[in-house]
Amino acid sequence: MLSDHFQNGVETAKLMWSRIPATEEEEVGEVGPSRKGNGSTVESLDYEVVENFAYREEQAKRGKLYMGYAVLVKWFLALLIGIGTGLAAVFINLSVENFAGWKFSLTFQIIQKSYFAGFLVYILINLVLVLSSVYIITCFASAASGSGIPEIKGYLNGIDTHGILLFRTLIGKIFGSIGSVGGGLALGKEGPLVHIGACIASLLGQGGSTKYHLRSRWLQVFSSERDRRDLVTCGCAAGVAAAFRAPVGGVLFALEEVTSWWRSQLMWRVFFTSAIVAVVVRTAMGWCKDGNCGHFGAGGFIIWDISGGQEDYSFEELLPMAVIGVIGGLLGALFNQLTLYMTHWRRNYLHKKGIRVKIIEACLISVITSAISFGLPLFRRCTPCPEADANSGIECPQAPGMFGNYVNFYCQNNKEYNDLATIFFNTQDDAIRNLFSAKTAHEFSAQSLLTFLVMFYTLAVVTFGTAVPAGQFVPGIMIGSTYGRLVGMFVVSFYKKLNIEEGTYALLGAASFLGGSMRMTVSLCVIMVEITNNLKLLPLIMLVLLISKAVGDAFNEGLYEEQARLRAIPLLESRPKYQMRYMMAKEACGNQNVIYFPRVVKVADIVSILRSNDHNGFPVVDHARSGETLVIGLILRSHLLVLLQSKVDFQHSPLPCDSRGDLLPIRHNLSEFVKPVSSKGISLHDIHFTPDDLEMYIDLAPFLNPSPYVVPEDMSLTKVYNLFRQLGLRHLLVVPRPARVIGMITRKDLILEDNDDPTAVELQSTSVRGTQSNHRVIKRKGDAQQPLLDGLL
């Protein structure tokens, strides 16, 4: 009977394995609007408002009541983002803690009889969890692998990577994180929670998911990428707040690390979202205190309270603390470089062999990780428990996998503990608590800490980049706290002061490694203070962060910037390159031929041009009465596809509508031109044309952007870079130096009172004398004339 069940299980596994695509080309969802050399698909976002006739007509219909409704919906969505992200974090934590609790409880029961049988069960449980995670990612949601922070950072910088904010990515991220973290891999769930918060925010911003028929028209208010960008920023902050129970740290993380545009109104909503997350998480913890959550306990949500540790520090301790900062910068930079090499090798060689190779790789790493975490403590000699201290509240020994210090693992005496098992054969959160713990001097030997540091550092490098959801916050804290505790042991033995705690140095080591790897300062400092509940250590954390970041910057860029570059995500950093100051705008354009459309264009010509290139924006030109060719605007590829698909704007006449005495026709809503986030949108291959359709014409005037941003050809590339990035542009037209000025705008002309009628404002004017004509100039007395040139198009 048992053999029959086993045979059926083997046959089922073979069937599932045969259904997995053998090559990367068979994987669904890899075709997008723009394919890079590494197979990823990226496309720029349209943060600029396209002020065409459809937009202006819709704005004219909206009154103050609608604007108030839109503001109310933004706050309501911020509330939903906080609740949704908090609930997702609670679900992930409950699942991970219960899986870990069942795993360690079952393993501990078996090792009472046989350590070998316990070893096999431990490996098998971890393997099943990791296999479930990698199967979900490779066969259901490939965009959910990794931390997701480089892709979200790219989205907030103006780059949309196909698939990163879809509903299936959200589901894959949640369940994949449970499997990878619960399976004991050297990675965390904090980075994926940032991605989860961003997915929830994006789905709410577009009213739900069309593919899975989960939409609400009451939430379909925002047709602008800017509004969606703000919601995704709220989601990122909510993810950090849920991961670390650090709401202020979440706000600062969104400000410092991921977003490229910030304003005071967004600050309020981000802060509100993080506060909601804190309330949801706190409510869940209170409910779980009554034993309603199985194995979930004090270790469920990250907060490593060391308020009872070292309360003061001496001047002599600043030198070893500075050394910790240097070590963090060096090891962090090395970690970034090694993971860059490993990820490059995976993406260009290993993972190109197919999905099955990704699954085998993750399973192999799972087996190796389990063998190391279970096997290495077996070779460590147990240590007698220290004398009991009633004030410390720490018992010795503890059962393996249980919350607390001094784990009894493979010890002959009941009053002994295995220091290597205390940090290896445990969940990462509980291991960090043990490393941060106060009043536990001499709990760990230097040999055990050094062994753990080398092995876990290697595992973290190898695991990063596998096809599972992976965060690097908690592994970074594990690595840093290990060498920080080593330095603390040296300081205790050298200075021989009773008030020095090894756990304090472990905290500083964790901060230094994260600073040396991720290069965050302010947000990371606040997060470390919030998760440790110790404000007295704030100056020391600031010190080691500044040192570690300075040391790391001397070697390479931060972890997320390096990974974004490897994924071909073209991030625009806050500052332009130094050599740009010696270049002009026309040099950046090169010798490219600009492809443009006439105002009234034949459908066949549109189809031919769209098929022959991948450009996403096209200038539109028209002829003035004098015969001069004028640029009248810019039209997007996605808008052209909407017009071609609907066919309602096709006309037989090659003449413009207004020249025939007709009004400009508006047959579309503004929402029709909005492309769903992270999707391919409309494809030209999906549109069918008859021969009669190809002979028709379209007047592009109602649908183009009549006022795109333009720069003169001799403007320095530094100014062009700053303008492009700060305004969140997708296209910027380069034109010859204009010959005339029709007006000048100063600060005074842009400041209007609420009760002023813009059409009745009298502006002081003067004349600009030129060789051809006089022009009206608007200025403020005493201001230097710095023109904003009108009429360039």
mmCIF file of N, CA and C in Angstrom, residues 93-175:
data_model
loop_
_atom_site.group_PDB
_atom_site.id
_atom_site.type_symbol
_atom_site.label_atom_id
_atom_site.label_comp_id
_atom_site.label_asym_id
_atom_site.label_seq_id
_atom_site.Cartn_x
_atom_site.Cartn_y
_atom_site.Cartn_z
ATOM 1 N N ASN A 93 4.636 36.540 7.835
ATOM 2 C CA ASN A 93 5.304 36.252 9.102
ATOM 3 C C ASN A 93 4.669 35.071 9.818
ATOM 4 N N LEU A 94 3.339 35.015 9.832
ATOM 5 C CA LEU A 94 2.663 33.881 10.460
ATOM 6 C C LEU A 94 3.056 32.571 9.778
ATOM 7 N N SER A 95 3.060 32.589 8.448
ATOM 8 C CA SER A 95 3.382 31.373 7.712
ATOM 9 C C SER A 95 4.825 30.943 7.946
ATOM 10 N N VAL A 96 5.761 31.893 7.850
ATOM 11 C CA VAL A 96 7.175 31.564 8.022
ATOM 12 C C VAL A 96 7.448 31.055 9.425
ATOM 13 N N GLU A 97 6.904 31.722 10.432
ATOM 14 C CA GLU A 97 7.140 31.311 11.815
ATOM 15 C C GLU A 97 6.532 29.943 12.109
ATOM 16 N N ASN A 98 5.358 29.674 11.556
ATOM 17 C CA ASN A 98 4.738 28.372 11.805
ATOM 18 C C ASN A 98 5.466 27.259 11.071
ATOM 19 N N PHE A 99 5.871 27.509 9.824
ATOM 20 C CA PHE A 99 6.654 26.503 9.115
ATOM 21 C C PHE A 99 7.965 26.226 9.849
ATOM 22 N N ALA A 100 8.633 27.302 10.303
ATOM 23 C CA ALA A 100 9.898 27.117 11.028
ATOM 24 C C ALA A 100 9.660 26.396 12.347
ATOM 25 N N GLY A 101 8.569 26.751 13.045
ATOM 26 C CA GLY A 101 8.281 26.093 14.312
ATOM 27 C C GLY A 101 7.998 24.618 14.151
ATOM 28 N N TRP A 102 7.168 24.279 13.154
ATOM 29 C CA TRP A 102 6.886 22.856 12.904
ATOM 30 C C TRP A 102 8.155 22.119 12.490
ATOM 31 N N LYS A 103 8.953 22.752 11.668
ATOM 32 C CA LYS A 103 10.183 22.111 11.194
ATOM 33 C C LYS A 103 11.133 21.808 12.346
ATOM 34 N N PHE A 104 11.382 22.787 13.200
ATOM 35 C CA PHE A 104 12.315 22.580 14.302
ATOM 36 C C PHE A 104 11.749 21.644 15.358
ATOM 37 N N SER A 105 10.437 21.720 15.608
ATOM 38 C CA SER A 105 9.830 20.820 16.596
ATOM 39 C C SER A 105 9.915 19.365 16.138
ATOM 40 N N LEU A 106 9.576 19.140 14.867
ATOM 41 C CA LEU A 106 9.632 17.783 14.348
ATOM 42 C C LEU A 106 11.074 17.271 14.309
ATOM 43 N N THR A 107 11.981 18.123 13.880
ATOM 44 C CA THR A 107 13.387 17.715 13.825
ATOM 45 C C THR A 107 13.916 17.390 15.218
ATOM 46 N N PHE A 108 13.544 18.205 16.201
ATOM 47 C CA PHE A 108 14.025 17.984 17.572
ATOM 48 C C PHE A 108 13.473 16.685 18.145
ATOM 49 N N GLN A 109 12.226 16.369 17.813
ATOM 50 C CA GLN A 109 11.663 15.112 18.291
ATOM 51 C C GLN A 109 12.390 13.910 17.693
ATOM 52 N N ILE A 110 12.754 14.022 16.418
ATOM 53 C CA ILE A 110 13.402 12.887 15.752
ATOM 54 C C ILE A 110 14.840 12.715 16.215
ATOM 55 N N ILE A 111 15.555 13.827 16.446
ATOM 56 C CA ILE A 111 16.977 13.696 16.823
ATOM 57 C C ILE A 111 17.142 13.147 18.232
ATOM 58 N N GLN A 112 16.050 13.055 19.000
ATOM 59 C CA GLN A 112 16.146 12.383 20.290
ATOM 60 C C GLN A 112 16.451 10.894 20.108
ATOM 61 N N LYS A 113 16.052 10.360 18.957
ATOM 62 C CA LYS A 113 16.291 8.951 18.661
ATOM 63 C C LYS A 113 17.450 8.770 17.683
ATOM 64 N N SER A 114 17.491 9.619 16.651
ATOM 65 C CA SER A 114 18.537 9.463 15.639
ATOM 66 C C SER A 114 18.833 10.825 15.006
ATOM 67 N N TYR A 115 20.084 11.239 15.118
ATOM 68 C CA TYR A 115 20.466 12.499 14.499
ATOM 69 C C TYR A 115 20.466 12.392 12.977
ATOM 70 N N PHE A 116 20.786 11.237 12.451
ATOM 71 C CA PHE A 116 20.803 11.069 10.993
ATOM 72 C C PHE A 116 19.393 11.177 10.416
ATOM 73 N N ALA A 117 18.417 10.539 11.085
ATOM 74 C CA ALA A 117 17.033 10.649 10.628
ATOM 75 C C ALA A 117 16.537 12.089 10.727
ATOM 76 N N GLY A 118 16.903 12.774 11.808
ATOM 77 C CA GLY A 118 16.542 14.175 11.944
ATOM 78 C C GLY A 118 17.174 15.031 10.862
ATOM 79 N N PHE A 119 18.410 14.702 10.504
ATOM 80 C CA PHE A 119 19.108 15.424 9.443
ATOM 81 C C PHE A 119 18.373 15.287 8.115
ATOM 82 N N LEU A 120 17.934 14.064 7.779
ATOM 83 C CA LEU A 120 17.213 13.830 6.533
ATOM 84 C C LEU A 120 15.869 14.558 6.520
ATOM 85 N N VAL A 121 15.149 14.516 7.641
ATOM 86 C CA VAL A 121 13.858 15.199 7.708
ATOM 87 C C VAL A 121 14.035 16.703 7.578
ATOM 88 N N TYR A 122 15.053 17.228 8.225
ATOM 89 C CA TYR A 122 15.338 18.670 8.173
ATOM 90 C C TYR A 122 15.637 19.111 6.735
ATOM 91 N N ILE A 123 16.456 18.344 6.036
ATOM 92 C CA ILE A 123 16.785 18.674 4.644
ATOM 93 C C ILE A 123 15.551 18.563 3.759
ATOM 94 N N LEU A 124 14.744 17.517 3.981
ATOM 95 C CA LEU A 124 13.578 17.288 3.141
ATOM 96 C C LEU A 124 12.549 18.409 3.294
ATOM 97 N N ILE A 125 12.301 18.839 4.534
ATOM 98 C CA ILE A 125 11.325 19.920 4.749
ATOM 99 C C ILE A 125 11.792 21.203 4.072
ATOM 100 N N ASN A 126 13.053 21.565 4.260
ATOM 101 C CA ASN A 126 13.578 22.766 3.617
ATOM 102 C C ASN A 126 13.531 22.658 2.095
ATOM 103 N N LEU A 127 13.819 21.467 1.590
ATOM 104 C CA LEU A 127 13.823 21.264 0.145
ATOM 105 C C LEU A 127 12.424 21.433 -0.434
ATOM 106 N N VAL A 128 11.415 20.919 0.246
ATOM 107 C CA VAL A 128 10.035 21.048 -0.237
ATOM 108 C C VAL A 128 9.616 22.523 -0.257
ATOM 109 N N LEU A 129 9.966 23.261 0.799
ATOM 110 C CA LEU A 129 9.599 24.677 0.850
ATOM 111 C C LEU A 129 10.294 25.473 -0.253
ATOM 112 N N VAL A 130 11.580 25.247 -0.450
ATOM 113 C CA VAL A 130 12.312 25.973 -1.490
ATOM 114 C C VAL A 130 11.830 25.564 -2.878
ATOM 115 N N LEU A 131 11.544 24.273 -3.058
ATOM 116 C CA LEU A 131 11.036 23.811 -4.347
ATOM 117 C C LEU A 131 9.701 24.468 -4.679
ATOM 118 N N SER A 132 8.835 24.606 -3.694
ATOM 119 C CA SER A 132 7.555 25.285 -3.940
ATOM 120 C C SER A 132 7.779 26.739 -4.336
ATOM 121 N N SER A 133 8.752 27.382 -3.703
ATOM 122 C CA SER A 133 9.032 28.781 -4.017
ATOM 123 C C SER A 133 9.566 28.947 -5.429
ATOM 124 N N VAL A 134 10.568 28.167 -5.785
ATOM 125 C CA VAL A 134 11.182 28.321 -7.108
ATOM 126 C C VAL A 134 10.223 27.871 -8.210
ATOM 127 N N TYR A 135 9.350 26.915 -7.915
ATOM 128 C CA TYR A 135 8.364 26.490 -8.920
ATOM 129 C C TYR A 135 7.357 27.610 -9.188
ATOM 130 N N ILE A 136 6.911 28.284 -8.134
ATOM 131 C CA ILE A 136 5.978 29.404 -8.302
ATOM 132 C C ILE A 136 6.619 30.506 -9.137
ATOM 133 N N ILE A 137 7.867 30.803 -8.858
ATOM 134 C CA ILE A 137 8.529 31.912 -9.547
ATOM 135 C C ILE A 137 8.784 31.581 -11.009
ATOM 136 N N THR A 138 9.327 30.423 -11.280
ATOM 137 C CA THR A 138 9.719 30.099 -12.652
ATOM 138 C C THR A 138 8.531 29.792 -13.555
ATOM 139 N N CYS A 139 7.456 29.238 -13.007
ATOM 140 C CA CYS A 139 6.333 28.805 -13.832
ATOM 141 C C CYS A 139 5.108 29.696 -13.732
ATOM 142 N N PHE A 140 5.116 30.643 -12.831
ATOM 143 C CA PHE A 140 3.920 31.459 -12.639
ATOM 144 C C PHE A 140 4.222 32.949 -12.669
ATOM 145 N N ALA A 141 5.268 33.390 -11.996
ATOM 146 C CA ALA A 141 5.546 34.827 -11.871
ATOM 147 C C ALA A 141 7.047 35.049 -11.877
ATOM 148 N N SER A 142 7.637 35.065 -13.067
ATOM 149 C CA SER A 142 9.094 35.213 -13.163
ATOM 150 C C SER A 142 9.573 36.560 -12.673
ATOM 151 N N ALA A 143 8.720 37.592 -12.744
ATOM 152 C CA ALA A 143 9.123 38.925 -12.297
ATOM 153 C C ALA A 143 9.192 39.039 -10.785
ATOM 154 N N ALA A 144 8.759 38.015 -10.055
ATOM 155 C CA ALA A 144 8.758 38.061 -8.595
ATOM 156 C C ALA A 144 10.061 37.571 -7.987
ATOM 157 N N SER A 145 11.039 37.191 -8.790
ATOM 158 C CA SER A 145 12.306 36.733 -8.228
ATOM 159 C C SER A 145 13.128 37.912 -7.742
ATOM 160 N N GLY A 146 14.075 37.623 -6.838
ATOM 161 C CA GLY A 146 14.915 38.684 -6.290
ATOM 162 C C GLY A 146 14.177 39.539 -5.278
ATOM 163 N N SER A 147 14.785 40.653 -4.922
ATOM 164 C CA SER A 147 14.163 41.547 -3.944
ATOM 165 C C SER A 147 13.113 42.435 -4.580
ATOM 166 N N GLY A 148 13.303 42.803 -5.844
ATOM 167 C CA GLY A 148 12.365 43.696 -6.517
ATOM 168 C C GLY A 148 12.665 45.167 -6.305
ATOM 169 N N ILE A 149 13.563 45.499 -5.382
ATOM 170 C CA ILE A 149 13.847 46.904 -5.103
ATOM 171 C C ILE A 149 14.521 47.599 -6.294
ATOM 172 N N PRO A 150 15.492 46.989 -6.998
ATOM 173 C CA PRO A 150 16.045 47.682 -8.174
ATOM 174 C C PRO A 150 14.984 47.992 -9.225
ATOM 175 N N GLU A 151 14.034 47.072 -9.447
ATOM 176 C CA GLU A 151 12.986 47.325 -10.433
ATOM 177 C C GLU A 151 12.034 48.417 -9.972
ATOM 178 N N ILE A 152 11.688 48.417 -8.676
ATOM 179 C CA ILE A 152 10.803 49.463 -8.162
ATOM 180 C C ILE A 152 11.518 50.812 -8.170
ATOM 181 N N LYS A 153 12.784 50.810 -7.857
ATOM 182 C CA LYS A 153 13.558 52.047 -7.937
ATOM 183 C C LYS A 153 13.595 52.564 -9.373
ATOM 184 N N GLY A 154 13.709 51.652 -10.333
ATOM 185 C CA GLY A 154 13.656 52.049 -11.732
ATOM 186 C C GLY A 154 12.294 52.598 -12.118
ATOM 187 N N TYR A 155 11.221 51.990 -11.604
ATOM 188 C CA TYR A 155 9.879 52.491 -11.912
ATOM 189 C C TYR A 155 9.703 53.919 -11.399
ATOM 190 N N LEU A 156 10.131 54.173 -10.193
ATOM 191 C CA LEU A 156 9.999 55.520 -9.633
ATOM 192 C C LEU A 156 10.974 56.497 -10.270
ATOM 193 N N ASN A 157 11.947 55.972 -11.020
ATOM 194 C CA ASN A 157 12.868 56.825 -11.761
ATOM 195 C C ASN A 157 12.397 57.054 -13.194
ATOM 196 N N GLY A 158 11.307 56.365 -13.592
ATOM 197 C CA GLY A 158 10.752 56.569 -14.925
ATOM 198 C C GLY A 158 10.903 55.387 -15.857
ATOM 199 N N ILE A 159 11.231 54.198 -15.340
ATOM 200 C CA ILE A 159 11.427 53.009 -16.176
ATOM 201 C C ILE A 159 10.477 51.912 -15.709
ATOM 202 N N ASP A 160 9.671 51.419 -16.622
ATOM 203 C CA ASP A 160 8.715 50.354 -16.317
ATOM 204 C C ASP A 160 9.255 49.036 -16.856
ATOM 205 N N THR A 161 9.565 48.113 -15.968
ATOM 206 C CA THR A 161 10.001 46.775 -16.353
ATOM 207 C C THR A 161 8.779 45.872 -16.439
ATOM 208 N N HIS A 162 8.639 45.191 -17.550
ATOM 209 C CA HIS A 162 7.427 44.416 -17.800
ATOM 210 C C HIS A 162 7.205 43.366 -16.714
ATOM 211 N N GLY A 163 6.001 43.381 -16.137
ATOM 212 C CA GLY A 163 5.570 42.335 -15.224
ATOM 213 C C GLY A 163 5.820 42.584 -13.758
ATOM 214 N N ILE A 164 6.529 43.662 -13.382
ATOM 215 C CA ILE A 164 6.937 43.794 -11.982
ATOM 216 C C ILE A 164 5.799 44.201 -11.056
ATOM 217 N N LEU A 165 4.710 44.762 -11.587
ATOM 218 C CA LEU A 165 3.630 45.247 -10.721
ATOM 219 C C LEU A 165 2.301 44.578 -11.040
ATOM 220 N N LEU A 166 2.344 43.399 -11.631
ATOM 221 C CA LEU A 166 1.122 42.689 -11.973
ATOM 222 C C LEU A 166 0.582 41.918 -10.771
ATOM 223 N N PHE A 167 -0.682 41.490 -10.900
ATOM 224 C CA PHE A 167 -1.323 40.752 -9.809
ATOM 225 C C PHE A 167 -0.638 39.412 -9.577
ATOM 226 N N ARG A 168 -0.258 38.717 -10.652
ATOM 227 C CA ARG A 168 0.409 37.426 -10.471
ATOM 228 C C ARG A 168 1.788 37.605 -9.830
ATOM 229 N N THR A 169 2.429 38.742 -10.076
ATOM 230 C CA THR A 169 3.697 39.019 -9.407
ATOM 231 C C THR A 169 3.492 39.193 -7.912
ATOM 232 N N LEU A 170 2.411 39.853 -7.525
ATOM 233 C CA LEU A 170 2.086 40.019 -6.106
ATOM 234 C C LEU A 170 1.873 38.668 -5.436
ATOM 235 N N ILE A 171 1.074 37.812 -6.063
ATOM 236 C CA ILE A 171 0.804 36.497 -5.486
ATOM 237 C C ILE A 171 2.083 35.669 -5.427
ATOM 238 N N GLY A 172 2.863 35.691 -6.497
ATOM 239 C CA GLY A 172 4.111 34.936 -6.506
ATOM 240 C C GLY A 172 5.101 35.430 -5.471
ATOM 241 N N LYS A 173 5.118 36.739 -5.242
ATOM 242 C CA LYS A 173 6.039 37.302 -4.256
ATOM 243 C C LYS A 173 5.660 36.860 -2.849
ATOM 244 N N ILE A 174 4.372 36.855 -2.544
ATOM 245 C CA ILE A 174 3.917 36.482 -1.195
ATOM 246 C C ILE A 174 4.234 35.018 -0.907
ATOM 247 N N PHE A 175 3.760 34.129 -1.759
ATOM 248 C CA PHE A 175 3.934 32.697 -1.488
ATOM 249 C C PHE A 175 5.370 32.246 -1.753
#
